[in-house]
Short mmCIF file of C-alpha atoms in Angstrom, two decimals:
data_model
loop_
_atom_site.label_atom_id
_atom_site.label_comp_id
_atom_site.label_asym_id
_atom_site.label_seq_id
_atom_site.Cartn_x
_atom_site.Cartn_y
_atom_site.Cartn_z
CA UNK A 9 -35.45 39.66 -156.21
CA UNK A 10 -32.87 41.24 -153.97
CA UNK A 11 -33.81 41.92 -150.19
CA UNK A 12 -35.41 45.07 -149.42
CA UNK A 13 -33.79 46.92 -146.45
CA UNK A 14 -35.81 48.25 -143.53
CA UNK A 15 -34.64 51.64 -144.37
CA UNK A 16 -36.32 51.33 -147.83
CA UNK A 17 -39.34 49.77 -146.55
CA UNK A 18 -39.99 52.80 -144.19
CA UNK A 19 -39.30 55.33 -146.78
CA UNK A 20 -41.86 53.69 -149.23
CA UNK A 21 -44.74 53.53 -146.57
CA UNK A 22 -43.94 57.07 -145.27
CA UNK A 23 -44.41 58.27 -149.04
CA UNK A 24 -47.75 56.19 -149.05
CA UNK A 25 -48.98 57.89 -145.91
CA UNK A 26 -47.92 61.25 -147.10
CA UNK A 27 -49.85 60.93 -150.14
CA UNK A 28 -52.85 59.90 -148.57
CA UNK A 29 -52.74 62.58 -145.78
CA UNK A 30 -52.14 64.97 -148.55
CA UNK A 31 -54.69 63.77 -150.52
CA UNK A 32 -57.44 64.33 -147.70
CA UNK A 33 -56.13 67.72 -147.27
CA UNK A 34 -56.77 68.74 -150.75
CA UNK A 35 -60.51 66.74 -150.58
CA UNK A 36 -61.49 68.14 -147.31
CA UNK A 37 -62.04 71.52 -148.50
CA UNK A 38 -63.76 70.57 -151.19
CA UNK A 39 -66.43 68.75 -149.17
CA UNK A 40 -66.76 71.54 -146.85
CA UNK A 41 -67.63 74.02 -149.82
CA UNK A 42 -70.34 71.43 -150.99
CA UNK A 43 -71.49 71.29 -147.36
CA UNK A 44 -72.05 75.39 -146.97
CA UNK A 45 -74.03 75.00 -150.19
CA UNK A 46 -76.64 72.06 -148.79
CA UNK A 47 -79.71 73.47 -146.94
CA UNK A 48 -79.25 72.29 -143.07
CA UNK A 49 -80.86 69.01 -142.37
CA UNK A 50 -81.51 68.16 -145.68
CA UNK A 51 -80.21 64.41 -146.92
CA UNK A 52 -77.16 66.08 -148.74
CA UNK A 53 -76.34 67.74 -145.57
CA UNK A 54 -76.32 64.35 -143.36
CA UNK A 55 -74.34 62.37 -146.52
CA UNK A 56 -71.60 65.37 -146.43
CA UNK A 57 -71.37 65.32 -142.38
CA UNK A 58 -70.64 61.50 -142.59
CA UNK A 59 -68.35 61.80 -145.50
CA UNK A 60 -66.43 64.66 -143.68
CA UNK A 61 -66.43 62.44 -140.31
CA UNK A 62 -65.03 59.26 -142.23
CA UNK A 63 -62.17 61.05 -144.33
CA UNK A 64 -61.01 62.92 -140.99
CA UNK A 65 -61.29 59.68 -138.93
CA UNK A 66 -60.37 56.81 -141.02
CA UNK A 67 -57.65 58.59 -143.84
CA UNK A 68 -56.43 61.47 -142.49
CA UNK A 69 -55.89 61.05 -138.62
CA UNK A 70 -54.39 57.49 -139.18
CA UNK A 71 -52.09 58.65 -142.33
CA UNK A 72 -50.99 61.93 -140.26
CA UNK A 73 -49.81 59.71 -137.25
CA UNK A 74 -48.28 57.09 -139.55
CA UNK A 75 -46.23 60.05 -141.19
CA UNK A 76 -44.86 61.42 -138.07
CA UNK A 77 -44.00 57.77 -136.37
CA UNK A 78 -42.13 56.78 -139.98
CA UNK A 79 -40.41 60.15 -140.41
CA UNK A 80 -38.98 59.81 -136.62
CA UNK A 81 -38.34 56.16 -137.50
CA UNK A 82 -36.27 57.16 -140.58
CA UNK A 83 -34.82 59.89 -138.56
CA UNK A 84 -33.71 57.62 -136.03
CA UNK A 85 -32.26 55.07 -138.82
CA UNK A 86 -30.27 57.67 -140.66
CA UNK A 87 -28.37 58.61 -137.22
CA UNK A 88 -30.29 61.08 -135.55
CA UNK A 89 -31.01 60.33 -131.90
CA UNK A 90 -33.97 61.38 -129.94
#
């Protein structure tokens, strides 16, 4: 197996992070729609609030940060200086 260069690893991780972030962006409005139809204070309401919080806190925000960091590293790797 050939050696994998750092630039290729950064591109792979960047792509995975972008896909994770976009999946969260597409799923979050669906949760919001279900949340609008739930009665306030019900068990479904509590569950959807927890789902929204976990999606944002554990998937979308870290993926967004990783996307921007890896994007800057990739740009720096091909010659852009910041």
